[in-house]
Amino acid sequence: MLLIVVSALSACTPTLRPGPLADEVLPSPNFGTRRVSLVVIHHTSNGNAAPALRTLTNPFSEVSAHYLITRTGRIVQLVDERDRAWHAGRSRWGAISDVNSASIGIELDNDGQEPYGQPLMAALYRLLEDLRVRHQLTALAFVGHADVAPGRKVDPSPLFPWRELAQRGFGLWCDQPYPEPPGGFDVTLGLQAIGYDLSAPDAAAWSFGLHYGGRLGGLADLDPAHVACIAGAARAAPAL
């Protein structure tokens, strides 16, 4: 019986065309065909990569990602980049209402309470650079799961080095002191200009703080100058 099940799953799993930086190919059946304009970064919330890989390759979990990067820096590809992995769930970024259809999902082997180690980050930078070149992505394309699903997701954690990513061209950042915002600047419109879904404004504000180093709170806790600075950088960057 086990042989029959394995054979059936193998027959249902299309050939995975590996990316050039994958150390290992472990096909997941959980995906559906689309085009790339975003990269969404997650953390696994596990103590090691094994349970995450079991979930991401289980046909009954209906969860997957294109890549998982282990703590040792091993890049495991799970879904072909041309296919729609099931990693973002109910999510939105700017005009993109189906993030799974427009993105590559990267899971990082991290429990959400630990620093991101050098081997993992070195592999992530190599992968992000490769994706940026091959898919012609701009700095606006690199976001976290919490950015596209505010109030529902909190990954990657506050320990994730978004500032360092932005310095390498993978995202936006503003250091203090922030310039004075324009007169009459509306924080909610600023969040919207960056890409946040405002169906839950306080959740969007919290996700902004998580990503950009601000206070973790609601709209009232945001520094308008900080939001205006990031929104200005988003407007100045090439479009997705």
JSON list of C-alpha atoms in Angstrom, two decimals:
[
{"chain": "A", "resi": 1, "resn": "MET", "atom": "CA", "xyz": [0.00, 0.00, 0.00]},
{"chain": "A", "resi": 2, "resn": "LEU", "atom": "CA", "xyz": [2.82, 2.44, 0.89]},
{"chain": "A", "resi": 3, "resn": "LEU", "atom": "CA", "xyz": [4.45, 1.81, -2.50]},
{"chain": "A", "resi": 4, "resn": "ILE", "atom": "CA", "xyz": [1.18, 2.61, -4.25]},
{"chain": "A", "resi": 5, "resn": "VAL", "atom": "CA", "xyz": [0.80, 5.91, -2.35]},
{"chain": "A", "resi": 6, "resn": "VAL", "atom": "CA", "xyz": [4.41, 6.95, -3.04]},
{"chain": "A", "resi": 7, "resn": "SER", "atom": "CA", "xyz": [4.03, 6.09, -6.72]},
{"chain": "A", "resi": 8, "resn": "ALA", "atom": "CA", "xyz": [0.79, 8.07, -6.95]},
{"chain": "A", "resi": 9, "resn": "LEU", "atom": "CA", "xyz": [2.39, 11.13, -5.34]},
{"chain": "A", "resi": 10, "resn": "SER", "atom": "CA", "xyz": [5.38, 10.87, -7.66]},
{"chain": "A", "resi": 11, "resn": "ALA", "atom": "CA", "xyz": [3.09, 10.73, -10.68]},
{"chain": "A", "resi": 12, "resn": "CYS", "atom": "CA", "xyz": [1.28, 13.89, -9.50]},
{"chain": "A", "resi": 13, "resn": "THR", "atom": "CA", "xyz": [4.49, 15.86, -8.88]},
{"chain": "A", "resi": 14, "resn": "PRO", "atom": "CA", "xyz": [5.77, 17.70, -11.99]},
{"chain": "A", "resi": 15, "resn": "THR", "atom": "CA", "xyz": [9.46, 17.86, -12.82]},
{"chain": "A", "resi": 16, "resn": "LEU", "atom": "CA", "xyz": [11.10, 20.60, -10.75]},
{"chain": "A", "resi": 17, "resn": "ARG", "atom": "CA", "xyz": [13.63, 22.69, -12.68]},
{"chain": "A", "resi": 18, "resn": "PRO", "atom": "CA", "xyz": [16.16, 23.72, -10.01]},
{"chain": "A", "resi": 19, "resn": "GLY", "atom": "CA", "xyz": [17.53, 27.22, -9.60]},
{"chain": "A", "resi": 20, "resn": "PRO", "atom": "CA", "xyz": [21.30, 27.52, -10.08]},
{"chain": "A", "resi": 21, "resn": "LEU", "atom": "CA", "xyz": [22.04, 28.00, -6.35]},
{"chain": "A", "resi": 22, "resn": "ALA", "atom": "CA", "xyz": [20.01, 25.10, -4.96]},
{"chain": "A", "resi": 23, "resn": "ASP", "atom": "CA", "xyz": [22.12, 22.65, -2.94]},
{"chain": "A", "resi": 24, "resn": "GLU", "atom": "CA", "xyz": [19.32, 20.11, -2.90]},
{"chain": "A", "resi": 25, "resn": "VAL", "atom": "CA", "xyz": [16.04, 19.53, -4.73]},
{"chain": "A", "resi": 26, "resn": "LEU", "atom": "CA", "xyz": [13.13, 18.10, -2.74]},
{"chain": "A", "resi": 27, "resn": "PRO", "atom": "CA", "xyz": [9.92, 18.55, -4.77]},
{"chain": "A", "resi": 28, "resn": "SER", "atom": "CA", "xyz": [6.74, 19.67, -2.99]},
{"chain": "A", "resi": 29, "resn": "PRO", "atom": "CA", "xyz": [3.39, 18.90, -4.68]},
{"chain": "A", "resi": 30, "resn": "ASN", "atom": "CA", "xyz": [1.77, 22.03, -3.18]},
{"chain": "A", "resi": 31, "resn": "PHE", "atom": "CA", "xyz": [1.72, 24.69, -5.89]},
{"chain": "A", "resi": 32, "resn": "GLY", "atom": "CA", "xyz": [-0.40, 25.70, -8.73]},
{"chain": "A", "resi": 33, "resn": "THR", "atom": "CA", "xyz": [1.46, 28.70, -12.76]},
{"chain": "A", "resi": 34, "resn": "ARG", "atom": "CA", "xyz": [2.40, 32.42, -12.48]},
{"chain": "A", "resi": 35, "resn": "ARG", "atom": "CA", "xyz": [4.86, 35.36, -12.87]},
{"chain": "A", "resi": 36, "resn": "VAL", "atom": "CA", "xyz": [7.30, 36.82, -10.27]},
{"chain": "A", "resi": 37, "resn": "SER", "atom": "CA", "xyz": [7.30, 40.41, -8.99]},
{"chain": "A", "resi": 38, "resn": "LEU", "atom": "CA", "xyz": [7.79, 39.89, -5.22]},
{"chain": "A", "resi": 39, "resn": "VAL", "atom": "CA", "xyz": [10.01, 37.89, -2.88]},
{"chain": "A", "resi": 40, "resn": "VAL", "atom": "CA", "xyz": [8.39, 37.11, 0.48]},
{"chain": "A", "resi": 41, "resn": "ILE", "atom": "CA", "xyz": [10.63, 36.12, 3.39]},
{"chain": "A", "resi": 42, "resn": "HIS", "atom": "CA", "xyz": [9.39, 33.85, 6.20]},
{"chain": "A", "resi": 43, "resn": "HIS", "atom": "CA", "xyz": [10.85, 32.08, 9.20]},
{"chain": "A", "resi": 44, "resn": "THR", "atom": "CA", "xyz": [9.92, 28.48, 9.98]},
{"chain": "A", "resi": 45, "resn": "SER", "atom": "CA", "xyz": [9.36, 28.84, 13.76]},
{"chain": "A", "resi": 46, "resn": "ASN", "atom": "CA", "xyz": [11.08, 25.46, 14.24]},
{"chain": "A", "resi": 47, "resn": "GLY", "atom": "CA", "xyz": [14.18, 24.42, 16.15]},
{"chain": "A", "resi": 48, "resn": "ASN", "atom": "CA", "xyz": [15.65, 22.82, 13.01]},
{"chain": "A", "resi": 49, "resn": "ALA", "atom": "CA", "xyz": [14.81, 22.42, 9.34]},
{"chain": "A", "resi": 50, "resn": "ALA", "atom": "CA", "xyz": [13.46, 18.86, 9.46]},
{"chain": "A", "resi": 51, "resn": "PRO", "atom": "CA", "xyz": [9.90, 19.52, 10.70]},
{"chain": "A", "resi": 52, "resn": "ALA", "atom": "CA", "xyz": [9.51, 22.48, 8.34]},
{"chain": "A", "resi": 53, "resn": "LEU", "atom": "CA", "xyz": [10.59, 20.34, 5.39]},
{"chain": "A", "resi": 54, "resn": "ARG", "atom": "CA", "xyz": [8.12, 17.63, 6.38]},
{"chain": "A", "resi": 55, "resn": "THR", "atom": "CA", "xyz": [5.29, 20.19, 6.43]},
{"chain": "A", "resi": 56, "resn": "LEU", "atom": "CA", "xyz": [6.34, 21.90, 3.20]},
{"chain": "A", "resi": 57, "resn": "THR", "atom": "CA", "xyz": [6.47, 18.59, 1.30]},
{"chain": "A", "resi": 58, "resn": "ASN", "atom": "CA", "xyz": [3.37, 16.97, 2.80]},
{"chain": "A", "resi": 59, "resn": "PRO", "atom": "CA", "xyz": [0.62, 16.84, 0.13]},
{"chain": "A", "resi": 60, "resn": "PHE", "atom": "CA", "xyz": [-2.04, 17.11, 2.83]},
{"chain": "A", "resi": 61, "resn": "SER", "atom": "CA", "xyz": [-0.64, 20.29, 4.45]},
{"chain": "A", "resi": 62, "resn": "GLU", "atom": "CA", "xyz": [-1.32, 22.52, 1.42]},
{"chain": "A", "resi": 63, "resn": "VAL", "atom": "CA", "xyz": [1.65, 24.67, 2.47]},
{"chain": "A", "resi": 64, "resn": "SER", "atom": "CA", "xyz": [4.87, 25.14, 0.54]},
{"chain": "A", "resi": 65, "resn": "ALA", "atom": "CA", "xyz": [7.59, 27.61, -0.42]},
{"chain": "A", "resi": 66, "resn": "HIS", "atom": "CA", "xyz": [10.00, 27.84, -3.32]},
{"chain": "A", "resi": 67, "resn": "TYR", "atom": "CA", "xyz": [13.08, 27.66, -1.11]},
{"chain": "A", "resi": 68, "resn": "LEU", "atom": "CA", "xyz": [14.11, 26.82, 2.43]},
{"chain": "A", "resi": 69, "resn": "ILE", "atom": "CA", "xyz": [17.51, 27.93, 3.70]},
{"chain": "A", "resi": 70, "resn": "THR", "atom": "CA", "xyz": [18.88, 25.92, 6.61]},
{"chain": "A", "resi": 71, "resn": "ARG", "atom": "CA", "xyz": [20.89, 27.28, 9.54]},
{"chain": "A", "resi": 72, "resn": "THR", "atom": "CA", "xyz": [24.01, 25.85, 7.89]},
{"chain": "A", "resi": 73, "resn": "GLY", "atom": "CA", "xyz": [23.35, 27.81, 4.68]},
{"chain": "A", "resi": 74, "resn": "ARG", "atom": "CA", "xyz": [22.04, 24.93, 2.59]},
{"chain": "A", "resi": 75, "resn": "ILE", "atom": "CA", "xyz": [19.54, 26.10, -0.04]},
{"chain": "A", "resi": 76, "resn": "VAL", "atom": "CA", "xyz": [16.75, 23.55, -0.57]},
{"chain": "A", "resi": 77, "resn": "GLN", "atom": "CA", "xyz": [14.42, 24.16, -3.51]},
{"chain": "A", "resi": 78, "resn": "LEU", "atom": "CA", "xyz": [10.89, 22.83, -3.06]},
{"chain": "A", "resi": 79, "resn": "VAL", "atom": "CA", "xyz": [8.85, 24.36, -5.91]},
{"chain": "A", "resi": 80, "resn": "ASP", "atom": "CA", "xyz": [9.83, 25.48, -9.39]},
{"chain": "A", "resi": 81, "resn": "GLU", "atom": "CA", "xyz": [10.11, 29.28, -9.54]},
{"chain": "A", "resi": 82, "resn": "ARG", "atom": "CA", "xyz": [7.66, 29.37, -12.45]},
{"chain": "A", "resi": 83, "resn": "ASP", "atom": "CA", "xyz": [4.98, 27.74, -10.34]},
{"chain": "A", "resi": 84, "resn": "ARG", "atom": "CA", "xyz": [2.72, 29.14, -7.63]},
{"chain": "A", "resi": 85, "resn": "ALA", "atom": "CA", "xyz": [3.84, 27.92, -4.21]},
{"chain": "A", "resi": 86, "resn": "TRP", "atom": "CA", "xyz": [1.36, 28.09, -1.35]},
{"chain": "A", "resi": 87, "resn": "HIS", "atom": "CA", "xyz": [3.32, 30.17, 1.16]},
{"chain": "A", "resi": 88, "resn": "ALA", "atom": "CA", "xyz": [1.63, 33.56, 1.70]},
{"chain": "A", "resi": 89, "resn": "GLY", "atom": "CA", "xyz": [-1.98, 32.59, 2.34]},
{"chain": "A", "resi": 90, "resn": "ARG", "atom": "CA", "xyz": [-4.51, 35.43, 2.53]},
{"chain": "A", "resi": 91, "resn": "SER", "atom": "CA", "xyz": [-2.32, 38.42, 1.76]},
{"chain": "A", "resi": 92, "resn": "ARG", "atom": "CA", "xyz": [-1.96, 41.64, -0.21]},
{"chain": "A", "resi": 93, "resn": "TRP", "atom": "CA", "xyz": [0.80, 44.08, -1.21]},
{"chain": "A", "resi": 94, "resn": "GLY", "atom": "CA", "xyz": [-0.09, 47.25, -3.08]},
{"chain": "A", "resi": 95, "resn": "ALA", "atom": "CA", "xyz": [-2.21, 46.28, -6.07]},
{"chain": "A", "resi": 96, "resn": "ILE", "atom": "CA", "xyz": [-1.26, 42.60, -5.74]},
{"chain": "A", "resi": 97, "resn": "SER", "atom": "CA", "xyz": [-4.22, 40.86, -4.14]},
{"chain": "A", "resi": 98, "resn": "ASP", "atom": "CA", "xyz": [-2.98, 37.29, -4.72]},
{"chain": "A", "resi": 99, "resn": "VAL", "atom": "CA", "xyz": [0.59, 37.35, -3.42]},
{"chain": "A", "resi": 100, "resn": "ASN", "atom": "CA", "xyz": [1.13, 33.64, -4.08]},
{"chain": "A", "resi": 101, "resn": "SER", "atom": "CA", "xyz": [0.55, 34.24, -7.79]},
{"chain": "A", "resi": 102, "resn": "ALA", "atom": "CA", "xyz": [3.18, 36.99, -7.98]},
{"chain": "A", "resi": 103, "resn": "SER", "atom": "CA", "xyz": [5.89, 35.94, -5.55]},
{"chain": "A", "resi": 104, "resn": "ILE", "atom": "CA", "xyz": [8.71, 33.62, -4.61]},
{"chain": "A", "resi": 105, "resn": "GLY", "atom": "CA", "xyz": [8.53, 32.40, -1.03]},
{"chain": "A", "resi": 106, "resn": "ILE", "atom": "CA", "xyz": [11.68, 31.81, 1.01]},
{"chain": "A", "resi": 107, "resn": "GLU", "atom": "CA", "xyz": [11.54, 30.04, 4.38]},
{"chain": "A", "resi": 108, "resn": "LEU", "atom": "CA", "xyz": [14.44, 30.65, 6.78]},
{"chain": "A", "resi": 109, "resn": "ASP", "atom": "CA", "xyz": [15.37, 27.95, 9.29]},
{"chain": "A", "resi": 110, "resn": "ASN", "atom": "CA", "xyz": [14.85, 30.06, 12.43]},
{"chain": "A", "resi": 111, "resn": "ASP", "atom": "CA", "xyz": [12.58, 29.72, 15.46]},
{"chain": "A", "resi": 112, "resn": "GLY", "atom": "CA", "xyz": [11.68, 33.42, 15.54]},
{"chain": "A", "resi": 113, "resn": "GLN", "atom": "CA", "xyz": [13.53, 34.07, 18.81]},
{"chain": "A", "resi": 114, "resn": "GLU", "atom": "CA", "xyz": [17.14, 33.65, 17.74]},
{"chain": "A", "resi": 115, "resn": "PRO", "atom": "CA", "xyz": [19.54, 35.77, 15.67]},
{"chain": "A", "resi": 116, "resn": "TYR", "atom": "CA", "xyz": [19.88, 34.88, 12.01]},
{"chain": "A", "resi": 117, "resn": "GLY", "atom": "CA", "xyz": [23.28, 33.20, 11.70]},
{"chain": "A", "resi": 118, "resn": "GLN", "atom": "CA", "xyz": [25.99, 34.11, 9.21]},
{"chain": "A", "resi": 119, "resn": "PRO", "atom": "CA", "xyz": [25.84, 30.90, 7.10]},
{"chain": "A", "resi": 120, "resn": "LEU", "atom": "CA", "xyz": [22.07, 31.31, 6.63]},
{"chain": "A", "resi": 121, "resn": "MET", "atom": "CA", "xyz": [22.34, 35.02, 5.80]},
{"chain": "A", "resi": 122, "resn": "ALA", "atom": "CA", "xyz": [25.23, 34.51, 3.37]},
{"chain": "A", "resi": 123, "resn": "ALA", "atom": "CA", "xyz": [23.14, 31.95, 1.49]},
{"chain": "A", "resi": 124, "resn": "LEU", "atom": "CA", "xyz": [20.11, 34.25, 1.57]},
{"chain": "A", "resi": 125, "resn": "TYR", "atom": "CA", "xyz": [22.08, 37.14, 0.05]},
{"chain": "A", "resi": 126, "resn": "ARG", "atom": "CA", "xyz": [23.36, 34.88, -2.72]},
{"chain": "A", "resi": 127, "resn": "LEU", "atom": "CA", "xyz": [19.84, 33.68, -3.46]},
{"chain": "A", "resi": 128, "resn": "LEU", "atom": "CA", "xyz": [18.28, 37.16, -3.35]},
{"chain": "A", "resi": 129, "resn": "GLU", "atom": "CA", "xyz": [20.93, 38.53, -5.73]},
{"chain": "A", "resi": 130, "resn": "ASP", "atom": "CA", "xyz": [20.33, 35.66, -8.12]},
{"chain": "A", "resi": 131, "resn": "LEU", "atom": "CA", "xyz": [16.56, 36.19, -8.01]},
{"chain": "A", "resi": 132, "resn": "ARG", "atom": "CA", "xyz": [16.95, 39.96, -8.46]},
{"chain": "A", "resi": 133, "resn": "VAL", "atom": "CA", "xyz": [19.01, 39.52, -11.61]},
{"chain": "A", "resi": 134, "resn": "ARG", "atom": "CA", "xyz": [17.04, 36.69, -13.21]},
{"chain": "A", "resi": 135, "resn": "HIS", "atom": "CA", "xyz": [13.60, 38.18, -12.48]},
{"chain": "A", "resi": 136, "resn": "GLN", "atom": "CA", "xyz": [14.68, 41.83, -12.92]},
{"chain": "A", "resi": 137, "resn": "LEU", "atom": "CA", "xyz": [13.39, 42.81, -9.47]},
{"chain": "A", "resi": 138, "resn": "THR", "atom": "CA", "xyz": [13.70, 46.25, -7.84]},
{"chain": "A", "resi": 139, "resn": "ALA", "atom": "CA", "xyz": [14.29, 47.09, -4.17]},
{"chain": "A", "resi": 140, "resn": "LEU", "atom": "CA", "xyz": [10.51, 47.30, -3.71]},
{"chain": "A", "resi": 141, "resn": "ALA", "atom": "CA", "xyz": [10.14, 43.58, -4.40]},
{"chain": "A", "resi": 142, "resn": "PHE", "atom": "CA", "xyz": [11.60, 42.31, -1.10]},
{"chain": "A", "resi": 143, "resn": "VAL", "atom": "CA", "xyz": [9.12, 42.04, 1.78]},
{"chain": "A", "resi": 144, "resn": "GLY", "atom": "CA", "xyz": [8.32, 39.93, 4.81]},
{"chain": "A", "resi": 145, "resn": "HIS", "atom": "CA", "xyz": [5.32, 37.71, 5.46]},
{"chain": "A", "resi": 146, "resn": "ALA", "atom": "CA", "xyz": [4.14, 40.19, 8.11]},
{"chain": "A", "resi": 147, "resn": "ASP", "atom": "CA", "xyz": [4.18, 42.98, 5.50]},
{"chain": "A", "resi": 148, "resn": "VAL", "atom": "CA", "xyz": [1.78, 41.19, 3.17]},
{"chain": "A", "resi": 149, "resn": "ALA", "atom": "CA", "xyz": [-0.40, 39.71, 5.94]},
{"chain": "A", "resi": 150, "resn": "PRO", "atom": "CA", "xyz": [-0.51, 42.33, 8.74]},
{"chain": "A", "resi": 151, "resn": "GLY", "atom": "CA", "xyz": [-2.26, 41.17, 11.87]},
{"chain": "A", "resi": 152, "resn": "ARG", "atom": "CA", "xyz": [-2.08, 37.56, 10.74]},
{"chain": "A", "resi": 153, "resn": "LYS", "atom": "CA", "xyz": [1.66, 36.90, 10.47]},
{"chain": "A", "resi": 154, "resn": "VAL", "atom": "CA", "xyz": [4.73, 38.12, 12.38]},
{"chain": "A", "resi": 155, "resn": "ASP", "atom": "CA", "xyz": [7.59, 36.68, 10.37]},
{"chain": "A", "resi": 156, "resn": "PRO", "atom": "CA", "xyz": [10.42, 37.22, 9.90]},
{"chain": "A", "resi": 157, "resn": "SER", "atom": "CA", "xyz": [11.00, 38.20, 13.50]},
{"chain": "A", "resi": 158, "resn": "PRO", "atom": "CA", "xyz": [12.24, 41.55, 14.91]},
{"chain": "A", "resi": 159, "resn": "LEU", "atom": "CA", "xyz": [15.75, 40.02, 14.85]},
{"chain": "A", "resi": 160, "resn": "PHE", "atom": "CA", "xyz": [15.77, 39.86, 11.05]},
{"chain": "A", "resi": 161, "resn": "PRO", "atom": "CA", "xyz": [18.32, 42.39, 9.65]},
{"chain": "A", "resi": 162, "resn": "TRP", "atom": "CA", "xyz": [16.15, 44.40, 7.24]},
{"chain": "A", "resi": 163, "resn": "ARG", "atom": "CA", "xyz": [18.54, 47.37, 7.39]},
{"chain": "A", "resi": 164, "resn": "GLU", "atom": "CA", "xyz": [21.40, 45.21, 6.14]},
{"chain": "A", "resi": 165, "resn": "LEU", "atom": "CA", "xyz": [19.21, 43.82, 3.35]},
{"chain": "A", "resi": 166, "resn": "ALA", "atom": "CA", "xyz": [18.27, 47.34, 2.25]},
{"chain": "A", "resi": 167, "resn": "GLN", "atom": "CA", "xyz": [21.93, 48.34, 2.16]},
{"chain": "A", "resi": 168, "resn": "ARG", "atom": "CA", "xyz": [22.41, 45.53, -0.36]},
{"chain": "A", "resi": 169, "resn": "GLY", "atom": "CA", "xyz": [19.44, 46.71, -2.45]},
{"chain": "A", "resi": 170, "resn": "PHE", "atom": "CA", "xyz": [16.87, 44.24, -1.11]},
{"chain": "A", "resi": 171, "resn": "GLY", "atom": "CA", "xyz": [14.28, 46.63, 0.29]},
{"chain": "A", "resi": 172, "resn": "LEU", "atom": "CA", "xyz": [14.06, 50.18, 1.67]},
{"chain": "A", "resi": 173, "resn": "TRP", "atom": "CA", "xyz": [15.38, 51.79, 4.85]},
{"chain": "A", "resi": 174, "resn": "CYS", "atom": "CA", "xyz": [15.64, 55.22, 6.52]},
{"chain": "A", "resi": 175, "resn": "ASP", "atom": "CA", "xyz": [18.05, 56.04, 9.33]},
{"chain": "A", "resi": 176, "resn": "GLN", "atom": "CA", "xyz": [17.37, 58.72, 11.94]},
{"chain": "A", "resi": 177, "resn": "PRO", "atom": "CA", "xyz": [17.13, 61.66, 11.98]},
{"chain": "A", "resi": 178, "resn": "TYR", "atom": "CA", "xyz": [14.24, 61.51, 9.53]},
{"chain": "A", "resi": 179, "resn": "PRO", "atom": "CA", "xyz": [13.44, 64.57, 7.41]},
{"chain": "A", "resi": 180, "resn": "GLU", "atom": "CA", "xyz": [10.36, 66.53, 8.43]},
{"chain": "A", "resi": 181, "resn": "PRO", "atom": "CA", "xyz": [7.29, 65.11, 6.68]},
{"chain": "A", "resi": 182, "resn": "PRO", "atom": "CA", "xyz": [5.42, 67.31, 4.18]},
{"chain": "A", "resi": 183, "resn": "GLY", "atom": "CA", "xyz": [2.74, 69.55, 5.65]},
{"chain": "A", "resi": 184, "resn": "GLY", "atom": "CA", "xyz": [-0.53, 67.69, 6.18]},
{"chain": "A", "resi": 185, "resn": "PHE", "atom": "CA", "xyz": [1.14, 64.30, 5.70]},
{"chain": "A", "resi": 186, "resn": "ASP", "atom": "CA", "xyz": [-1.34, 61.46, 6.30]},
{"chain": "A", "resi": 187, "resn": "VAL", "atom": "CA", "xyz": [0.27, 58.40, 7.93]},
{"chain": "A", "resi": 188, "resn": "THR", "atom": "CA", "xyz": [-2.37, 56.01, 6.58]},
{"chain": "A", "resi": 189, "resn": "LEU", "atom": "CA", "xyz": [-1.84, 57.23, 3.03]},
{"chain": "A", "resi": 190, "resn": "GLY", "atom": "CA", "xyz": [1.91, 56.85, 3.60]},
{"chain": "A", "resi": 191, "resn": "LEU", "atom": "CA", "xyz": [1.48, 53.22, 4.63]},
{"chain": "A", "resi": 192, "resn": "GLN", "atom": "CA", "xyz": [-0.70, 52.64, 1.58]},
{"chain": "A", "resi": 193, "resn": "ALA", "atom": "CA", "xyz": [1.94, 54.22, -0.68]},
{"chain": "A", "resi": 194, "resn": "ILE", "atom": "CA", "xyz": [4.52, 51.78, 0.67]},
{"chain": "A", "resi": 195, "resn": "GLY", "atom": "CA", "xyz": [2.23, 48.84, -0.11]},
{"chain": "A", "resi": 196, "resn": "TYR", "atom": "CA", "xyz": [0.42, 47.96, 3.13]},
{"chain": "A", "resi": 197, "resn": "ASP", "atom": "CA", "xyz": [-3.16, 46.71, 3.13]},
{"chain": "A", "resi": 198, "resn": "LEU", "atom": "CA", "xyz": [-5.17, 49.16, 5.25]},
{"chain": "A", "resi": 199, "resn": "SER", "atom": "CA", "xyz": [-8.15, 46.92, 5.96]},
{"chain": "A", "resi": 200, "resn": "ALA", "atom": "CA", "xyz": [-6.68, 46.72, 9.50]},
{"chain": "A", "resi": 201, "resn": "PRO", "atom": "CA", "xyz": [-4.72, 50.00, 9.88]},
{"chain": "A", "resi": 202, "resn": "ASP", "atom": "CA", "xyz": [-3.27, 49.31, 13.34]},
{"chain": "A", "resi": 203, "resn": "ALA", "atom": "CA", "xyz": [-2.03, 45.89, 12.18]},
{"chain": "A", "resi": 204, "resn": "ALA", "atom": "CA", "xyz": [-0.41, 47.52, 9.14]},
{"chain": "A", "resi": 205, "resn": "ALA", "atom": "CA", "xyz": [1.28, 50.04, 11.47]},
{"chain": "A", "resi": 206, "resn": "TRP", "atom": "CA", "xyz": [2.62, 47.20, 13.64]},
{"chain": "A", "resi": 207, "resn": "SER", "atom": "CA", "xyz": [4.02, 45.41, 10.58]},
{"chain": "A", "resi": 208, "resn": "PHE", "atom": "CA", "xyz": [5.67, 48.65, 9.45]},
{"chain": "A", "resi": 209, "resn": "GLY", "atom": "CA", "xyz": [7.42, 48.92, 12.81]},
{"chain": "A", "resi": 210, "resn": "LEU", "atom": "CA", "xyz": [8.53, 45.29, 12.62]},
{"chain": "A", "resi": 211, "resn": "HIS", "atom": "CA", "xyz": [10.11, 45.77, 9.20]},
{"chain": "A", "resi": 212, "resn": "TYR", "atom": "CA", "xyz": [11.52, 49.30, 9.41]},
{"chain": "A", "resi": 213, "resn": "GLY", "atom": "CA", "xyz": [12.70, 49.45, 13.01]},
{"chain": "A", "resi": 214, "resn": "GLY", "atom": "CA", "xyz": [9.89, 51.59, 14.40]},
{"chain": "A", "resi": 215, "resn": "ARG", "atom": "CA", "xyz": [7.82, 51.20, 17.51]},
{"chain": "A", "resi": 216, "resn": "LEU", "atom": "CA", "xyz": [5.62, 48.08, 17.59]},
{"chain": "A", "resi": 217, "resn": "GLY", "atom": "CA", "xyz": [2.18, 49.57, 18.07]},
{"chain": "A", "resi": 218, "resn": "GLY", "atom": "CA", "xyz": [-0.80, 50.99, 16.23]},
{"chain": "A", "resi": 219, "resn": "LEU", "atom": "CA", "xyz": [-1.24, 54.04, 14.03]},
{"chain": "A", "resi": 220, "resn": "ALA", "atom": "CA", "xyz": [-0.95, 56.39, 17.00]},
{"chain": "A", "resi": 221, "resn": "ASP", "atom": "CA", "xyz": [2.53, 55.01, 17.78]},
{"chain": "A", "resi": 222, "resn": "LEU", "atom": "CA", "xyz": [3.99, 55.67, 14.33]},
{"chain": "A", "resi": 223, "resn": "ASP", "atom": "CA", "xyz": [6.45, 58.49, 13.72]},
{"chain": "A", "resi": 224, "resn": "PRO", "atom": "CA", "xyz": [4.99, 60.36, 10.71]},
{"chain": "A", "resi": 225, "resn": "ALA", "atom": "CA", "xyz": [8.50, 61.44, 9.67]},
{"chain": "A", "resi": 226, "resn": "HIS", "atom": "CA", "xyz": [9.62, 57.79, 9.56]},
{"chain": "A", "resi": 227, "resn": "VAL", "atom": "CA", "xyz": [6.62, 56.71, 7.46]},
{"chain": "A", "resi": 228, "resn": "ALA", "atom": "CA", "xyz": [7.06, 59.72, 5.15]},
{"chain": "A", "resi": 229, "resn": "CYS", "atom": "CA", "xyz": [10.73, 58.85, 4.63]},
{"chain": "A", "resi": 230, "resn": "ILE", "atom": "CA", "xyz": [10.00, 55.23, 3.64]},
{"chain": "A", "resi": 231, "resn": "ALA", "atom": "CA", "xyz": [7.04, 56.29, 1.48]},
{"chain": "A", "resi": 232, "resn": "GLY", "atom": "CA", "xyz": [9.25, 58.82, -0.28]},
{"chain": "A", "resi": 233, "resn": "ALA", "atom": "CA", "xyz": [11.88, 56.15, -0.92]},
{"chain": "A", "resi": 234, "resn": "ALA", "atom": "CA", "xyz": [9.16, 53.84, -2.30]},
{"chain": "A", "resi": 235, "resn": "ARG", "atom": "CA", "xyz": [7.92, 56.55, -4.67]},
{"chain": "A", "resi": 236, "resn": "ALA", "atom": "CA", "xyz": [11.48, 57.27, -5.83]},
{"chain": "A", "resi": 237, "resn": "ALA", "atom": "CA", "xyz": [12.31, 53.61, -6.47]},
{"chain": "A", "resi": 238, "resn": "PRO", "atom": "CA", "xyz": [11.63, 51.97, -9.85]},
{"chain": "A", "resi": 239, "resn": "ALA", "atom": "CA", "xyz": [8.18, 50.40, -9.99]},
{"chain": "A", "resi": 240, "resn": "LEU", "atom": "CA", "xyz": [7.68, 46.68, -9.49]}
]
